[in-house]
CSV table of C-alpha atoms in Angstrom, one decimal:
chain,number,residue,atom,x,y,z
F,1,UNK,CA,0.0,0.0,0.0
F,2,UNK,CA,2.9,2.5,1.3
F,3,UNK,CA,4.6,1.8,-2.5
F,4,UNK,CA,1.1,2.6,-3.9
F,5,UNK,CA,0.7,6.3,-2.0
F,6,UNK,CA,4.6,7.4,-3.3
F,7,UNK,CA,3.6,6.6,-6.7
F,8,UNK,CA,0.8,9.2,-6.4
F,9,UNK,CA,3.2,12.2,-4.8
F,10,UNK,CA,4.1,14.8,-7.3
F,11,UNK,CA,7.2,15.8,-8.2
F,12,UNK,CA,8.3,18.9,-9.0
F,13,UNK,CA,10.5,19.2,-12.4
F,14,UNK,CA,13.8,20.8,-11.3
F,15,UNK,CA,14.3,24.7,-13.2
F,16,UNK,CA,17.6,25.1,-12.5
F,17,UNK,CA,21.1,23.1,-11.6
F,18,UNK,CA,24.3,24.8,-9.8
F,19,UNK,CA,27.7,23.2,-10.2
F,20,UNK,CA,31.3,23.1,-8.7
F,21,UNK,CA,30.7,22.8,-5.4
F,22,UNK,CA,31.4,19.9,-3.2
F,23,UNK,CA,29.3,18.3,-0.2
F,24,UNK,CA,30.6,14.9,0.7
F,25,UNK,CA,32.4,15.3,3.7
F,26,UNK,CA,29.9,17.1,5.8
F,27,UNK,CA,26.7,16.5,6.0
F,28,UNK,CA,24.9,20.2,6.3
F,29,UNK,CA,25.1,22.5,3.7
F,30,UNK,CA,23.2,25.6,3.0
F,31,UNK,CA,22.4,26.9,-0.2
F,32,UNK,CA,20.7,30.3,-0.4
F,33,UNK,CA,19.1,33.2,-2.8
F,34,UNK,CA,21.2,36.6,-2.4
F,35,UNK,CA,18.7,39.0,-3.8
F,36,UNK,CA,17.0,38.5,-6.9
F,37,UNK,CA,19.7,37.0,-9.2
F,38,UNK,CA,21.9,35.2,-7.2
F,39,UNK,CA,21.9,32.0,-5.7
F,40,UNK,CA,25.1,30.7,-3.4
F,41,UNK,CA,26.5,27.9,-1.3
F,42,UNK,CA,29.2,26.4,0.6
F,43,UNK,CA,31.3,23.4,-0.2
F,44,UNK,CA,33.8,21.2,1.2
F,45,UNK,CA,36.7,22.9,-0.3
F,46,UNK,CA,36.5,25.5,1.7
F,47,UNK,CA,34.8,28.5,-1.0
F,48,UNK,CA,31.7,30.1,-1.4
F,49,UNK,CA,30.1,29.5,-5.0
F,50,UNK,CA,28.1,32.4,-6.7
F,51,UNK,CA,26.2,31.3,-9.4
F,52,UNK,CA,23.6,33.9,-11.9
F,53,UNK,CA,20.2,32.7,-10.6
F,54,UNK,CA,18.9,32.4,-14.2
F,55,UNK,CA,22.1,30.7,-16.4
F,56,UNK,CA,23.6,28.6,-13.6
F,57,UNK,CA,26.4,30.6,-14.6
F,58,UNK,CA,29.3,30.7,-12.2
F,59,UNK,CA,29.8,33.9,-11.1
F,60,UNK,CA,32.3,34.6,-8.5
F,61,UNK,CA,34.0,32.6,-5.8
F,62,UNK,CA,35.4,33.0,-2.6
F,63,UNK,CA,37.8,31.8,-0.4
F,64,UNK,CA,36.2,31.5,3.3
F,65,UNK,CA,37.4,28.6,5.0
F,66,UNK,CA,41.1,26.4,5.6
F,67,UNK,CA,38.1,23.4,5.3
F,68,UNK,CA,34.4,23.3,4.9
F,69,UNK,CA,31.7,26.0,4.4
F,70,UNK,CA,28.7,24.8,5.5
F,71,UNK,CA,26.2,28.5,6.5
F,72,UNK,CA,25.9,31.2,4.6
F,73,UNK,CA,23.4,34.0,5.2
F,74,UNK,CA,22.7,37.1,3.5
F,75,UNK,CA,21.8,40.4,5.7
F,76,UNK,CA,18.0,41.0,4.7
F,77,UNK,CA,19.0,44.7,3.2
F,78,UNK,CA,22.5,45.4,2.7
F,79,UNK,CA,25.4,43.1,0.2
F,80,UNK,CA,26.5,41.8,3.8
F,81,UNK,CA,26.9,38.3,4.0
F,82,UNK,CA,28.0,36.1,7.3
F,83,UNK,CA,30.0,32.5,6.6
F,84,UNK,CA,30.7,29.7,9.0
F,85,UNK,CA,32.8,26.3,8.3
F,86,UNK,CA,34.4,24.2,10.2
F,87,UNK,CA,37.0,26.9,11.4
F,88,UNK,CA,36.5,28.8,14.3
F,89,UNK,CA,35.6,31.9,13.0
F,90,UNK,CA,32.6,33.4,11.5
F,91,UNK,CA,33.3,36.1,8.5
F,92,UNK,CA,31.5,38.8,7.4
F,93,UNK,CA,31.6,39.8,3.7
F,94,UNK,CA,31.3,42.9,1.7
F,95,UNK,CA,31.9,44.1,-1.9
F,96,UNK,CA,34.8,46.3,-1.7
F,97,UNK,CA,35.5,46.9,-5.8
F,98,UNK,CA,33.6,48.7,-8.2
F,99,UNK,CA,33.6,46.1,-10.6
F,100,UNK,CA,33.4,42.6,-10.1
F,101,UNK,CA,37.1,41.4,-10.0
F,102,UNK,CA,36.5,36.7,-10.7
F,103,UNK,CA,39.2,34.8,-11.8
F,104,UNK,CA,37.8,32.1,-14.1
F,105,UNK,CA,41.1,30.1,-14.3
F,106,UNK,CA,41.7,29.6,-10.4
F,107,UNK,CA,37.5,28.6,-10.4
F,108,UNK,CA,38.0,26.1,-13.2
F,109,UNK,CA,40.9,24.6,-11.0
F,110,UNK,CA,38.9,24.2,-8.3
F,111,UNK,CA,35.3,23.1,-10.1
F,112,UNK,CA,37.8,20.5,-11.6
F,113,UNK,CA,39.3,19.5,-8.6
F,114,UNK,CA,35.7,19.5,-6.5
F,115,UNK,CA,34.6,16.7,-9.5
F,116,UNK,CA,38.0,14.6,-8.9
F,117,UNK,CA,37.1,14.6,-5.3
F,118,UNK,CA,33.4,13.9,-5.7
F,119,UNK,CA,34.3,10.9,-7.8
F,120,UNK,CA,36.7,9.4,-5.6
F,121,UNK,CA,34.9,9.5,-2.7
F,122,UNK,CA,31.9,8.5,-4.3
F,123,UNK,CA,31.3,5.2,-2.2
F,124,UNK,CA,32.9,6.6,0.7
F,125,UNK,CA,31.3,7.4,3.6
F,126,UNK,CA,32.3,10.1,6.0
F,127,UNK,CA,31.5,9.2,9.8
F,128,UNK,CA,32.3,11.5,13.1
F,129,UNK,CA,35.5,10.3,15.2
F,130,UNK,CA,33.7,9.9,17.6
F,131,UNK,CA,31.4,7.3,16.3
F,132,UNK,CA,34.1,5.6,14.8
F,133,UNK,CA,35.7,5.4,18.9
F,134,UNK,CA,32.7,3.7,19.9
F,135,UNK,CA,32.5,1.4,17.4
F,136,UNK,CA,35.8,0.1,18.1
F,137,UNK,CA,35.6,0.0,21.6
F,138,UNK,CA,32.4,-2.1,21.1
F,139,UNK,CA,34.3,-4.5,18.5
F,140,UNK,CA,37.2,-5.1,21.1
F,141,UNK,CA,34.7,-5.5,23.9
F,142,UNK,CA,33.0,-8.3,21.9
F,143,UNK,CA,36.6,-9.5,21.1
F,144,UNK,CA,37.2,-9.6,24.4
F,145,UNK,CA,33.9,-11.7,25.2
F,146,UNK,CA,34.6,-14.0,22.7
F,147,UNK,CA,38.2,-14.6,23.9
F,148,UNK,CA,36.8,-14.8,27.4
F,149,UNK,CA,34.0,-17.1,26.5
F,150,UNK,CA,37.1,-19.4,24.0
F,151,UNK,CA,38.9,-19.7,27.4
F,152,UNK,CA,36.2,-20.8,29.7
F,153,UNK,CA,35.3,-23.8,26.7
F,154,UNK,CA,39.1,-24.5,26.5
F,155,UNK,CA,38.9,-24.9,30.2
F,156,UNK,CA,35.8,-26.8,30.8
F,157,UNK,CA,36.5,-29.5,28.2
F,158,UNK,CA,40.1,-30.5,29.7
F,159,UNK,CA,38.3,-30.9,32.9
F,160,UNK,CA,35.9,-33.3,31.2
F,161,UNK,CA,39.0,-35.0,29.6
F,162,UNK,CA,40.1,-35.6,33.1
F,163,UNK,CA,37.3,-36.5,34.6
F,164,UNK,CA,36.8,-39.5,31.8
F,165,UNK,CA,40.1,-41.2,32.4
């Protein structure tokens, strides 16, 4: 029945699709409008994408974290926007220039780079430490169990050995 009701939920057709960016090592990533004809997000390699709201068209990039971006908020009013990543610090961002000032060539690098990435890690999947430290404590206490338990068997059956002759 479930398979029945998802068949009937509509699905909107997608309008538009950004590109360059990379979310595979962190989980929460926030993509966002800036005004009318922007549209922006973080990635994993540490940037902020800008992308023309209407042509997907990659648009200006910045350099906002040693590692991940993963909040971006634009000020309701004024071109202010606020970043986060993985860092400790929070930035604040302004245009400064008159005219828009992009490298393409240092973008390119990195869109090309972000695909490499994305496609090597692929079927990889990205766990906290400390998930990890408690999954290997629980392996090694069930290790030790086992061991434990291997022990008492070995012990048991020599005694029944004995006990026979």
């Amino acid at each position: 029945m479930e398979e029945l009701d998802t068949l009937n939920i509509r699905r909107p057709l997608v309008k538009m699709v950004y590109k360059g960016h990379r979310n595979s090592r962190t989980m929460i990533k926030e993509a966002n409008f800036w005004g009318a004809n922007f549209v922006m997000s973080g990635s994993d390699c540490g940037h902020i994408f800008i992308w023309d709201r209407h042509t997907a068209e990659h648009l200006m990039l910045l350099e906002a974290d040693n590692h991940v971006v993963n909040c971006l908020q634009p000020h309701p009013f004024d071109p202010i926007l606020a970043s986060s990543g993985i860092d400790y610090d929070i930035k604040i961002w302004s245009p400064l220039e008159e005219s828009r000032i992009f490298n393409r060539k240092l973008a390119d690098e990195v869109i090309t780079r972000n695909e490499l990435m994305l496609e090597e890690t692929r079927n990889t999947i990205t766990v906290p430490a400390s998930f990890m430290l408690r999954m290997l404590a629980s392996l090694n206490h069930i290790r030790a169990d086992r061991l434990e338990g291997d022990r008492s068997e070995g012990s048991g059956q020599e005694n029944e050995n004995e006990d026979e002759e």
